mmCIF file of C-alpha atoms in Angstrom:
data_model
loop_
_atom_site.group_PDB
_atom_site.id
_atom_site.type_symbol
_atom_site.label_atom_id
_atom_site.label_comp_id
_atom_site.label_asym_id
_atom_site.label_seq_id
_atom_site.Cartn_x
_atom_site.Cartn_y
_atom_site.Cartn_z
ATOM 1 C CA MET A 277 -0.001 -0.035 0.488
ATOM 2 C CA GLU A 278 1.178 3.755 -0.866
ATOM 3 C CA PHE A 279 -0.254 6.713 0.319
ATOM 4 C CA TYR A 280 0.949 9.811 -2.220
ATOM 5 C CA GLY A 281 0.178 12.668 -0.118
ATOM 6 C CA ALA A 282 1.762 16.444 0.257
ATOM 7 C CA PRO A 283 2.645 18.264 3.060
ATOM 8 C CA MET A 284 1.079 20.944 5.179
ATOM 9 C CA PRO A 285 -0.371 23.367 4.392
ATOM 10 C CA ALA A 286 -2.304 20.720 2.057
ATOM 11 C CA PRO A 287 -5.467 20.095 4.000
ATOM 12 C CA ASN A 288 -6.293 17.128 2.323
ATOM 13 C CA PRO A 289 -3.587 14.444 2.595
ATOM 14 C CA ARG A 290 -3.272 16.379 6.416
ATOM 15 C CA ARG A 291 -6.986 14.517 7.034
ATOM 16 C CA VAL A 292 -5.796 11.047 6.674
ATOM 17 C CA ARG A 293 -2.790 11.819 8.242
ATOM 18 C CA ILE A 294 -4.702 12.664 11.501
ATOM 19 C CA PHE A 295 -7.380 10.229 11.003
ATOM 20 C CA ALA A 296 -4.021 7.185 10.688
ATOM 21 C CA ALA A 297 -2.857 8.940 14.323
ATOM 22 C CA GLU A 298 -6.094 8.753 15.837
ATOM 23 C CA LYS A 299 -6.285 5.167 14.564
ATOM 24 C CA GLY A 300 -2.722 4.110 15.517
ATOM 25 C CA ILE A 301 -1.951 3.406 11.607
ATOM 26 C CA THR A 302 1.167 3.684 10.537
ATOM 27 C CA LEU A 303 0.678 5.254 6.949
ATOM 28 C CA PRO A 304 4.381 5.785 5.124
ATOM 29 C CA GLU A 305 3.673 8.615 3.115
ATOM 30 C CA ILE A 306 5.049 9.916 -0.657
ATOM 31 C CA PRO A 307 5.104 13.402 -0.335
ATOM 32 C CA LEU A 308 4.511 15.051 -4.158
ATOM 33 C CA ASP A 309 5.612 18.678 -4.461
ATOM 34 C CA LEU A 310 2.692 20.753 -5.331
ATOM 35 C CA ARG A 311 4.670 23.681 -6.326
ATOM 36 C CA GLU A 312 6.682 21.541 -9.106
ATOM 37 C CA ARG A 313 3.119 20.125 -10.112
ATOM 38 C CA ASP A 314 3.949 17.214 -9.053
ATOM 39 C CA HIS A 315 -0.051 15.966 -9.048
ATOM 40 C CA LYS A 316 -0.449 17.252 -12.428
ATOM 41 C CA SER A 317 2.534 14.629 -13.958
ATOM 42 C CA PRO A 318 2.037 11.746 -15.967
ATOM 43 C CA ASP A 319 2.772 8.996 -13.389
ATOM 44 C CA HIS A 320 0.464 10.441 -10.663
ATOM 45 C CA MET A 321 -2.516 11.044 -13.378
ATOM 46 C CA LYS A 322 -2.458 7.318 -14.141
ATOM 47 C CA ARG A 323 -3.312 7.340 -10.387
ATOM 48 C CA ASN A 324 -6.058 9.825 -10.354
ATOM 49 C CA SER A 325 -7.269 10.816 -13.517
ATOM 50 C CA LEU A 326 -8.133 14.067 -11.637
ATOM 51 C CA GLY A 327 -4.305 14.931 -10.807
ATOM 52 C CA GLN A 328 -4.840 15.527 -6.877
ATOM 53 C CA VAL A 329 -3.423 14.594 -3.932
ATOM 54 C CA PRO A 330 -3.729 11.998 -1.492
ATOM 55 C CA VAL A 331 -4.268 8.815 -3.204
ATOM 56 C CA LEU A 332 -3.991 5.598 -1.904
ATOM 57 C CA GLU A 333 -2.620 2.626 -3.811
ATOM 58 C CA LEU A 334 -3.566 -0.699 -2.838
ATOM 59 C CA ASP A 335 -0.973 -3.652 -3.917
ATOM 60 C CA ASP A 336 -2.971 -5.019 -6.264
ATOM 61 C CA GLY A 337 -3.242 -1.693 -8.495
ATOM 62 C CA THR A 338 -6.827 -0.019 -7.175
ATOM 63 C CA THR A 339 -6.284 3.415 -6.327
ATOM 64 C CA ILE A 340 -8.800 5.150 -3.756
ATOM 65 C CA THR A 341 -8.513 9.046 -3.975
ATOM 66 C CA GLU A 342 -10.828 11.509 -2.184
ATOM 67 C CA THR A 343 -9.889 11.727 1.672
ATOM 68 C CA ILE A 344 -12.658 10.646 3.351
ATOM 69 C CA SER A 345 -13.097 7.435 1.027
ATOM 70 C CA ILE A 346 -9.237 6.512 2.492
ATOM 71 C CA CYS A 347 -10.570 7.239 5.452
ATOM 72 C CA ARG A 348 -13.248 4.945 5.125
ATOM 73 C CA TYR A 349 -11.804 2.240 3.500
ATOM 74 C CA LEU A 350 -8.887 2.499 6.407
ATOM 75 C CA ASP A 351 -11.874 2.060 8.846
ATOM 76 C CA ALA A 352 -13.364 -0.721 7.411
ATOM 77 C CA LEU A 353 -9.573 -2.695 7.931
ATOM 78 C CA HIS A 354 -9.182 -1.013 11.494
ATOM 79 C CA PRO A 355 -12.343 -0.584 13.009
ATOM 80 C CA GLU A 356 -11.175 0.635 16.319
ATOM 81 C CA PRO A 357 -11.822 3.181 17.503
ATOM 82 C CA PRO A 358 -14.920 3.946 15.186
ATOM 83 C CA MET A 359 -14.176 6.967 13.817
ATOM 84 C CA PHE A 360 -17.534 6.952 11.215
ATOM 85 C CA GLY A 361 -19.869 5.512 13.988
ATOM 86 C CA ARG A 362 -21.025 2.227 15.244
ATOM 87 C CA THR A 363 -24.844 2.104 15.733
ATOM 88 C CA PRO A 364 -27.147 3.157 12.209
ATOM 89 C CA VAL A 365 -27.494 6.529 14.809
ATOM 90 C CA GLU A 366 -24.199 7.154 14.849
ATOM 91 C CA ILE A 367 -23.476 6.457 11.287
ATOM 92 C CA GLY A 368 -26.184 8.676 10.030
ATOM 93 C CA VAL A 369 -25.597 11.493 12.403
ATOM 94 C CA ILE A 370 -21.669 11.510 11.792
ATOM 95 C CA ASP A 371 -21.962 11.601 7.874
ATOM 96 C CA MET A 372 -24.607 14.254 8.175
ATOM 97 C CA TRP A 373 -21.890 16.470 9.984
ATOM 98 C CA ILE A 374 -19.059 15.845 7.295
ATOM 99 C CA ARG A 375 -21.555 16.732 4.825
ATOM 100 C CA ARG A 376 -22.570 19.778 6.291
ATOM 101 C CA ILE A 377 -19.219 20.693 6.984
ATOM 102 C CA GLU A 378 -18.202 20.289 3.331
ATOM 103 C CA ILE A 379 -21.117 21.881 2.076
ATOM 104 C CA GLN A 380 -21.908 24.666 4.029
ATOM 105 C CA LEU A 381 -18.067 25.630 5.274
ATOM 106 C CA ALA A 382 -15.473 24.180 3.043
ATOM 107 C CA GLU A 383 -17.332 24.752 -0.271
ATOM 108 C CA PRO A 384 -17.153 28.591 0.263
ATOM 109 C CA THR A 385 -13.650 28.309 1.240
ATOM 110 C CA ARG A 386 -12.809 26.623 -1.773
ATOM 111 C CA MET A 387 -14.907 29.271 -3.899
ATOM 112 C CA PHE A 388 -12.467 31.797 -2.154
ATOM 113 C CA TRP A 389 -9.404 30.011 -2.354
ATOM 114 C CA ARG A 390 -10.165 29.258 -6.285
ATOM 115 C CA HIS A 391 -11.595 32.449 -7.679
ATOM 116 C CA ALA A 392 -10.222 35.202 -5.267
ATOM 117 C CA HIS A 393 -6.828 33.856 -3.950
ATOM 118 C CA PRO A 394 -4.043 35.882 -5.446
ATOM 119 C CA ALA A 395 -2.138 32.227 -5.202
ATOM 120 C CA THR A 396 -4.751 30.426 -7.650
ATOM 121 C CA ALA A 397 -4.718 33.501 -10.115
ATOM 122 C CA ALA A 398 -2.752 31.832 -12.117
ATOM 123 C CA LEU A 399 -4.025 28.129 -12.407
ATOM 124 C CA VAL A 400 -7.719 28.931 -13.014
ATOM 125 C CA GLU A 401 -10.294 31.329 -14.318
ATOM 126 C CA GLN A 402 -10.885 33.586 -11.565
ATOM 127 C CA HIS A 403 -14.505 34.939 -10.806
ATOM 128 C CA VAL A 404 -13.025 37.446 -8.134
ATOM 129 C CA VAL A 405 -16.188 39.280 -7.402
ATOM 130 C CA PHE A 406 -17.716 36.123 -6.346
ATOM 131 C CA GLY A 407 -14.927 34.782 -4.958
ATOM 132 C CA GLU A 408 -15.026 37.823 -2.143
ATOM 133 C CA SER A 409 -18.200 37.099 -1.840
ATOM 134 C CA ASN A 410 -17.607 33.646 -0.057
ATOM 135 C CA ARG A 411 -16.188 35.694 2.845
ATOM 136 C CA ILE A 412 -19.587 36.582 3.537
ATOM 137 C CA THR A 413 -21.069 33.283 2.863
ATOM 138 C CA LEU A 414 -18.416 31.290 5.336
ATOM 139 C CA ALA A 415 -19.033 34.062 8.081
ATOM 140 C CA ARG A 416 -22.777 33.026 8.120
ATOM 141 C CA ALA A 417 -21.736 29.472 7.936
ATOM 142 C CA MET A 418 -19.461 29.867 10.872
ATOM 143 C CA ASP A 419 -22.357 31.711 12.762
ATOM 144 C CA TRP A 420 -24.761 28.882 12.240
ATOM 145 C CA PHE A 421 -22.231 26.466 12.808
ATOM 146 C CA ASP A 422 -21.468 28.063 16.104
ATOM 147 C CA CYS A 423 -24.914 28.097 17.167
ATOM 148 C CA GLU A 424 -25.502 24.277 16.065
ATOM 149 C CA ILE A 425 -22.309 23.332 18.675
ATOM 150 C CA ALA A 426 -23.589 25.585 21.601
ATOM 151 C CA ASP A 427 -25.173 22.969 23.510
ATOM 152 C CA GLY A 428 -22.227 22.139 25.560
ATOM 153 C CA ARG A 429 -21.208 18.965 23.405
ATOM 154 C CA THR A 430 -17.524 17.756 23.308
ATOM 155 C CA PHE A 431 -16.982 16.800 19.737
ATOM 156 C CA ILE A 432 -19.271 17.862 16.911
ATOM 157 C CA ALA A 433 -21.604 14.475 16.931
ATOM 158 C CA GLY A 434 -21.169 14.028 20.229
ATOM 159 C CA GLU A 435 -18.773 12.772 22.932
ATOM 160 C CA ARG A 436 -16.454 11.165 20.800
ATOM 161 C CA TYR A 437 -13.927 12.446 18.646
ATOM 162 C CA THR A 438 -14.644 11.051 14.935
ATOM 163 C CA MET A 439 -14.482 12.241 11.022
ATOM 164 C CA CYS A 440 -16.768 15.034 10.873
ATOM 165 C CA ASP A 441 -14.236 16.783 13.641
ATOM 166 C CA ILE A 442 -11.114 16.178 11.744
ATOM 167 C CA ALA A 443 -12.963 17.665 8.427
ATOM 168 C CA ALA A 444 -13.948 20.528 10.388
ATOM 169 C CA LEU A 445 -10.402 21.196 11.850
ATOM 170 C CA THR A 446 -8.616 20.708 8.582
ATOM 171 C CA MET A 447 -11.256 23.099 7.047
ATOM 172 C CA ILE A 448 -10.819 25.791 9.304
ATOM 173 C CA ASP A 449 -7.131 25.888 9.729
ATOM 174 C CA PHE A 450 -7.049 26.117 6.028
ATOM 175 C CA ALA A 451 -9.128 28.951 5.904
ATOM 176 C CA THR A 452 -7.105 30.693 8.574
ATOM 177 C CA LEU A 453 -4.027 30.041 6.292
ATOM 178 C CA ILE A 454 -5.736 31.540 3.234
ATOM 179 C CA GLY A 455 -6.808 34.969 5.112
ATOM 180 C CA LEU A 456 -10.422 34.291 6.391
ATOM 181 C CA ASP A 457 -11.409 34.359 10.037
ATOM 182 C CA PRO A 458 -13.543 31.319 10.291
ATOM 183 C CA VAL A 459 -12.992 31.047 14.087
ATOM 184 C CA GLY A 460 -13.073 35.252 14.867
ATOM 185 C CA ASN A 461 -15.101 35.827 18.334
ATOM 186 C CA ARG A 462 -17.224 32.472 17.758
ATOM 187 C CA THR A 463 -17.062 31.103 21.509
ATOM 188 C CA SER A 464 -18.314 27.358 21.363
ATOM 189 C CA VAL A 465 -15.910 27.187 17.647
ATOM 190 C CA ALA A 466 -13.174 28.485 19.531
ATOM 191 C CA ALA A 467 -13.557 26.103 22.679
ATOM 192 C CA TRP A 468 -13.874 23.422 20.407
ATOM 193 C CA HIS A 469 -11.022 24.242 17.907
ATOM 194 C CA GLU A 470 -8.736 24.158 20.931
ATOM 195 C CA ARG A 471 -9.990 20.921 21.962
ATOM 196 C CA ALA A 472 -9.257 19.040 18.849
ATOM 197 C CA SER A 473 -5.538 21.225 18.461
ATOM 198 C CA ALA A 474 -4.842 19.484 21.360
ATOM 199 C CA ARG A 475 -4.757 16.427 20.656
ATOM 200 C CA PRO A 476 -1.555 14.909 19.316
ATOM 201 C CA SER A 477 -2.777 13.883 16.066
ATOM 202 C CA ALA A 478 -3.853 17.458 14.923
ATOM 203 C CA ALA A 479 0.214 17.471 14.824
ATOM 204 C CA ALA A 480 0.281 15.262 11.918
ATOM 205 C CA MET B 784 -40.080 7.553 11.641
ATOM 206 C CA GLU B 785 -41.262 10.343 9.625
ATOM 207 C CA PHE B 786 -39.726 11.049 6.372
ATOM 208 C CA TYR B 787 -40.078 14.968 5.183
ATOM 209 C CA GLY B 788 -39.420 15.266 1.259
ATOM 210 C CA ALA B 789 -40.501 17.035 -1.508
ATOM 211 C CA PRO B 790 -42.054 16.087 -5.161
ATOM 212 C CA MET B 791 -40.232 15.897 -8.533
ATOM 213 C CA PRO B 792 -38.374 17.680 -9.143
ATOM 214 C CA ALA B 793 -36.489 18.039 -6.377
ATOM 215 C CA PRO B 794 -33.556 16.155 -6.496
ATOM 216 C CA ASN B 795 -32.431 15.147 -2.718
ATOM 217 C CA PRO B 796 -35.760 13.682 -1.769
ATOM 218 C CA ARG B 797 -35.606 11.751 -4.933
ATOM 219 C CA ARG B 798 -32.010 9.946 -4.212
ATOM 220 C CA VAL B 799 -33.545 8.283 -0.909
ATOM 221 C CA ARG B 800 -36.884 6.869 -2.963
ATOM 222 C CA ILE B 801 -34.537 5.777 -5.370
ATOM 223 C CA PHE B 802 -32.577 4.154 -2.400
ATOM 224 C CA ALA B 803 -35.508 2.801 -0.697
ATOM 225 C CA ALA B 804 -36.997 1.216 -4.087
ATOM 226 C CA GLU B 805 -33.478 -0.680 -4.741
ATOM 227 C CA LYS B 806 -34.038 -1.781 -1.001
ATOM 228 C CA GLY B 807 -37.223 -2.562 -0.879
ATOM 229 C CA ILE B 808 -38.298 -0.080 1.949
ATOM 230 C CA THR B 809 -41.612 1.376 2.170
ATOM 231 C CA LEU B 810 -40.825 5.055 3.130
ATOM 232 C CA PRO B 811 -44.237 7.154 3.691
ATOM 233 C CA GLU B 812 -43.083 10.551 2.801
ATOM 234 C CA ILE B 813 -44.124 13.794 4.026
ATOM 235 C CA PRO B 814 -44.603 16.214 1.023
ATOM 236 C CA LEU B 815 -43.405 19.636 1.837
ATOM 237 C CA ASP B 816 -44.130 22.582 -0.966
ATOM 238 C CA LEU B 817 -41.189 24.106 -1.656
ATOM 239 C CA ARG B 818 -42.435 26.970 -3.791
ATOM 240 C CA GLU B 819 -44.581 27.853 -0.630
ATOM 241 C CA ARG B 820 -41.657 27.468 1.488
ATOM 242 C CA ASP B 821 -42.551 24.979 3.572
ATOM 243 C CA HIS B 822 -38.861 24.433 4.203
ATOM 244 C CA LYS B 823 -37.972 27.249 5.565
ATOM 245 C CA SER B 824 -41.167 27.170 8.351
ATOM 246 C CA PRO B 825 -40.331 27.471 12.287
ATOM 247 C CA ASP B 826 -41.853 23.915 12.410
ATOM 248 C CA HIS B 827 -39.244 22.339 9.577
ATOM 249 C CA MET B 828 -36.589 24.627 10.571
ATOM 250 C CA LYS B 829 -36.633 22.746 14.348
ATOM 251 C CA ARG B 830 -35.961 19.321 12.141
ATOM 252 C CA ASN B 831 -33.436 20.959 9.774
ATOM 253 C CA SER B 832 -31.783 24.167 10.773
ATOM 254 C CA LEU B 833 -30.575 24.626 7.422
ATOM 255 C CA GLY B 834 -34.339 24.606 6.084
ATOM 256 C CA GLN B 835 -33.358 21.833 3.707
ATOM 257 C CA VAL B 836 -35.491 18.734 2.470
ATOM 258 C CA PRO B 837 -35.415 15.665 3.187
ATOM 259 C CA VAL B 838 -35.045 15.039 6.832
ATOM 260 C CA LEU B 839 -35.531 11.900 8.116
ATOM 261 C CA GLU B 840 -37.032 12.099 11.761
ATOM 262 C CA LEU B 841 -36.719 8.832 14.259
ATOM 263 C CA ASP B 842 -38.841 7.847 16.550
ATOM 264 C CA ASP B 843 -36.954 9.224 19.783
ATOM 265 C CA GLY B 844 -36.771 12.987 17.684
ATOM 266 C CA THR B 845 -33.442 12.799 16.543
ATOM 267 C CA THR B 846 -33.644 14.009 12.706
ATOM 268 C CA ILE B 847 -30.452 12.997 10.319
ATOM 269 C CA THR B 848 -30.149 15.178 7.263
ATOM 270 C CA GLU B 849 -28.692 15.205 3.690
ATOM 271 C CA THR B 850 -29.799 12.455 1.553
ATOM 272 C CA ILE B 851 -26.854 10.334 1.598
ATOM 273 C CA SER B 852 -26.521 10.352 5.175
ATOM 274 C CA ILE B 853 -29.909 9.014 5.528
ATOM 275 C CA CYS B 854 -29.574 6.461 3.302
ATOM 276 C CA ARG B 855 -26.417 4.990 5.012
ATOM 277 C CA TYR B 856 -28.610 5.270 8.262
ATOM 278 C CA LEU B 857 -30.956 2.909 6.089
ATOM 279 C CA ASP B 858 -28.280 1.102 4.583
ATOM 280 C CA ALA B 859 -27.120 0.031 8.135
ATOM 281 C CA LEU B 860 -30.638 -0.870 9.099
ATOM 282 C CA HIS B 861 -31.081 -2.728 5.998
ATOM 283 C CA PRO B 862 -27.603 -4.004 4.855
ATOM 284 C CA GLU B 863 -29.520 -5.893 1.620
ATOM 285 C CA PRO B 864 -28.695 -5.100 -1.208
ATOM 286 C CA PRO B 865 -25.735 -3.202 -0.180
ATOM 287 C CA MET B 866 -25.901 -0.179 -1.959
ATOM 288 C CA PHE B 867 -22.387 1.442 -0.034
ATOM 289 C CA GLY B 868 -20.021 -1.751 -0.914
ATOM 290 C CA ARG B 869 -19.871 -4.664 1.123
ATOM 291 C CA THR B 870 -15.213 -5.481 1.756
ATOM 292 C CA PRO B 871 -13.311 -2.338 2.532
ATOM 293 C CA VAL B 872 -12.137 -1.956 -1.353
ATOM 294 C CA GLU B 873 -15.991 -1.660 -2.263
ATOM 295 C CA ILE B 874 -16.457 1.092 0.722
ATOM 296 C CA GLY B 875 -13.177 3.076 -0.350
ATOM 297 C CA VAL B 876 -14.506 2.874 -4.348
ATOM 298 C CA ILE B 877 -18.202 3.300 -4.251
ATOM 299 C CA ASP B 878 -17.472 6.265 -1.743
ATOM 300 C CA MET B 879 -14.976 7.737 -3.867
ATOM 301 C CA TRP B 880 -17.386 7.653 -6.653
ATOM 302 C CA ILE B 881 -20.112 9.926 -4.814
ATOM 303 C CA ARG B 882 -17.586 11.819 -3.764
ATOM 304 C CA ARG B 883 -15.987 12.584 -7.146
ATOM 305 C CA ILE B 884 -19.736 12.938 -8.805
ATOM 306 C CA GLU B 885 -20.367 15.257 -6.059
ATOM 307 C CA ILE B 886 -17.277 17.708 -6.100
ATOM 308 C CA GLN B 887 -16.649 17.422 -10.008
ATOM 309 C CA LEU B 888 -20.537 17.607 -11.377
ATOM 310 C CA ALA B 889 -22.738 18.194 -8.929
ATOM 311 C CA GLU B 890 -20.967 21.425 -7.574
ATOM 312 C CA PRO B 891 -21.204 23.277 -11.059
ATOM 313 C CA THR B 892 -24.635 22.203 -11.688
ATOM 314 C CA ARG B 893 -25.113 23.530 -8.073
ATOM 315 C CA MET B 894 -23.629 26.644 -9.167
ATOM 316 C CA PHE B 895 -25.463 27.381 -12.503
ATOM 317 C CA TRP B 896 -28.444 26.976 -10.758
ATOM 318 C CA ARG B 897 -27.828 29.002 -8.016
ATOM 319 C CA HIS B 898 -25.912 32.031 -9.561
ATOM 320 C CA ALA B 899 -27.373 31.864 -13.213
ATOM 321 C CA HIS B 900 -30.748 30.183 -13.189
ATOM 322 C CA PRO B 901 -33.769 33.005 -13.200
ATOM 323 C CA ALA B 902 -35.666 30.912 -10.705
ATOM 324 C CA THR B 903 -33.562 31.360 -8.124
ATOM 325 C CA ALA B 904 -32.584 34.798 -8.783
ATOM 326 C CA ALA B 905 -35.286 36.124 -6.281
ATOM 327 C CA LEU B 906 -33.963 34.259 -3.636
ATOM 328 C CA VAL B 907 -30.160 34.621 -3.589
ATOM 329 C CA GLU B 908 -27.611 37.415 -4.545
ATOM 330 C CA GLN B 909 -26.593 35.979 -7.656
ATOM 331 C CA HIS B 910 -22.892 36.220 -9.860
ATOM 332 C CA VAL B 911 -24.572 35.395 -13.155
ATOM 333 C CA VAL B 912 -21.352 35.572 -15.076
ATOM 334 C CA PHE B 913 -19.532 32.603 -12.777
ATOM 335 C CA GLY B 914 -22.669 30.837 -12.954
ATOM 336 C CA GLU B 915 -22.778 30.748 -16.448
ATOM 337 C CA SER B 916 -18.967 29.534 -16.149
ATOM 338 C CA ASN B 917 -20.353 26.355 -14.574
ATOM 339 C CA ARG B 918 -21.960 25.135 -18.023
ATOM 340 C CA ILE B 919 -17.883 24.862 -19.300
ATOM 341 C CA THR B 920 -16.814 23.818 -15.514
ATOM 342 C CA LEU B 921 -19.546 20.701 -16.328
ATOM 343 C CA ALA B 922 -18.742 20.008 -19.628
ATOM 344 C CA ARG B 923 -15.304 19.329 -19.064
ATOM 345 C CA ALA B 924 -16.370 17.522 -15.771
ATOM 346 C CA MET B 925 -18.879 15.154 -17.671
ATOM 347 C CA ASP B 926 -16.437 14.892 -20.901
ATOM 348 C CA TRP B 927 -13.714 13.520 -17.964
ATOM 349 C CA PHE B 928 -16.505 11.270 -16.256
ATOM 350 C CA ASP B 929 -17.419 9.844 -20.019
ATOM 351 C CA CYS B 930 -13.818 8.701 -20.540
ATOM 352 C CA GLU B 931 -13.973 7.079 -16.703
ATOM 353 C CA ILE B 932 -16.390 5.007 -17.260
ATOM 354 C CA ALA B 933 -15.864 3.648 -21.154
ATOM 355 C CA ASP B 934 -14.240 0.729 -19.940
ATOM 356 C CA GLY B 935 -17.322 -1.183 -20.463
ATOM 357 C CA ARG B 936 -18.085 -1.089 -17.022
ATOM 358 C CA THR B 937 -21.966 -1.628 -16.264
ATOM 359 C CA PHE B 938 -22.155 0.570 -13.350
ATOM 360 C CA ILE B 939 -20.167 3.337 -12.044
ATOM 361 C CA ALA B 940 -17.975 1.357 -9.561
ATOM 362 C CA GLY B 941 -18.646 -1.962 -11.537
ATOM 363 C CA GLU B 942 -21.157 -4.553 -11.602
ATOM 364 C CA ARG B 943 -23.888 -3.544 -9.467
ATOM 365 C CA TYR B 944 -26.241 -0.668 -8.869
ATOM 366 C CA THR B 945 -24.937 1.080 -5.769
ATOM 367 C CA MET B 946 -25.020 4.711 -4.272
ATOM 368 C CA CYS B 947 -22.897 6.415 -6.903
ATOM 369 C CA ASP B 948 -25.358 5.601 -9.566
ATOM 370 C CA ILE B 949 -28.231 7.079 -7.380
ATOM 371 C CA ALA B 950 -26.040 10.251 -7.092
ATOM 372 C CA ALA B 951 -24.911 10.630 -10.394
ATOM 373 C CA LEU B 952 -28.640 9.742 -11.901
ATOM 374 C CA THR B 953 -30.440 12.259 -10.116
ATOM 375 C CA MET B 954 -27.913 14.845 -10.605
ATOM 376 C CA ILE B 955 -27.862 14.353 -14.232
ATOM 377 C CA ASP B 956 -31.548 14.664 -14.363
ATOM 378 C CA PHE B 957 -31.725 17.995 -12.607
ATOM 379 C CA ALA B 958 -28.876 19.385 -14.669
ATOM 380 C CA THR B 959 -31.187 18.827 -17.853
ATOM 381 C CA LEU B 960 -34.230 19.989 -16.287
ATOM 382 C CA ILE B 961 -32.919 23.189 -15.508
ATOM 383 C CA GLY B 962 -30.955 23.844 -19.163
ATOM 384 C CA LEU B 963 -27.948 22.565 -19.052
ATOM 385 C CA ASP B 964 -26.937 19.220 -21.193
ATOM 386 C CA PRO B 965 -24.774 16.821 -19.288
ATOM 387 C CA VAL B 966 -25.503 13.790 -21.738
ATOM 388 C CA GLY B 967 -24.941 15.788 -24.843
ATOM 389 C CA ASN B 968 -23.288 13.414 -27.440
ATOM 390 C CA ARG B 969 -21.136 11.472 -24.764
ATOM 391 C CA THR B 970 -21.632 8.269 -25.650
ATOM 392 C CA SER B 971 -20.846 5.996 -22.422
ATOM 393 C CA VAL B 972 -22.976 8.269 -20.166
ATOM 394 C CA ALA B 973 -25.749 8.022 -22.731
ATOM 395 C CA ALA B 974 -25.115 4.666 -22.321
ATOM 396 C CA TRP B 975 -25.058 4.156 -18.882
ATOM 397 C CA HIS B 976 -27.609 6.704 -17.753
ATOM 398 C CA GLU B 977 -29.880 4.683 -20.149
ATOM 399 C CA ARG B 978 -29.588 1.694 -17.815
ATOM 400 C CA ALA B 979 -29.779 3.315 -14.754
ATOM 401 C CA SER B 980 -33.276 5.032 -15.960
ATOM 402 C CA ALA B 981 -34.597 1.710 -16.964
ATOM 403 C CA ARG B 982 -34.440 0.927 -13.619
ATOM 404 C CA PRO B 983 -38.032 0.283 -12.271
ATOM 405 C CA SER B 984 -36.774 2.539 -8.705
ATOM 406 C CA ALA B 985 -35.628 5.596 -11.447
ATOM 407 C CA ALA B 986 -39.602 6.447 -11.356
ATOM 408 C CA ALA B 987 -39.195 7.106 -7.592
#
């Protein structure tokens, strides 16, 4: 099994590293240099026709892309501790939170990065006014998220740290890095972010 | 258990109906009238603070939103036939395809709908030039998808019909309805779409 990733600040490989650290799985990583466009090389395009990282290549040549999917595969192989839930309700609720984080919070972050950030200007056709509008979209979504987790819960789906916490942590840290302000003065988000960041896995 | 949905052409409740039909699950649906803004009513906002359908409300009051998450919950209760895979590799690959369909294909469709379609103009601040640019984004993504499934496979993740086929069918039908042309002259997509549409569940 080979894991093709990229070092910080790439948020997606970091998700898999945090997941592996929480599981106690050793996942030797082959880092690609994204500034050198290694992820668009013919060799890597054979692994992932979208030219993205991370990719998990299995011994039979099967490749799994998309971070959450790689983690689901590893979770099925190494069920403890369960990061996607154990009972049907836990499975449904954790998945709901992964999707809410990705659609409500990560999408405006990605749209800002893609359409308004100078670092991507040479790579894609930007729509800057739209890109900038995602600051407001994200701020509203973070306000909503802050209310949702204000009921005293320790982690996003309850008392245990699960995949939706990893999705939120990596998204918030990346948004902060590119100049957005996802935490701001949102007290429940800030307290949760401190708890998640204090786990040894956050350094992955 | 109560299922709050909306009739066609709402694509998300349709996903759950197709899923239930494939599983042989009877899921009595309480339809909300989206044009009457039933989904933004105080009663419904208590079920889903995002004001969206569908919502599955369990007997203890727990609510699960997000279509794929509702289907995962039902899949855990009714494992046969497996719609999210059985082995770790199947689980990883089907999830990868769900995510590729949602990120590569459904996102430009949603951005076109939200930012360029007259039906949503009164509801959100539109960025029409950006919205229209998603026609090209979607066309390129559909070309990529057409190549990916051109190897003779029957369904997207292999020989069995799974959740990623439901995600693609509902997305393509909705894109077509709102004036995009996701099938076009893409022969592998067209053949797959015909197979998926011929299943009795497609009428759900």
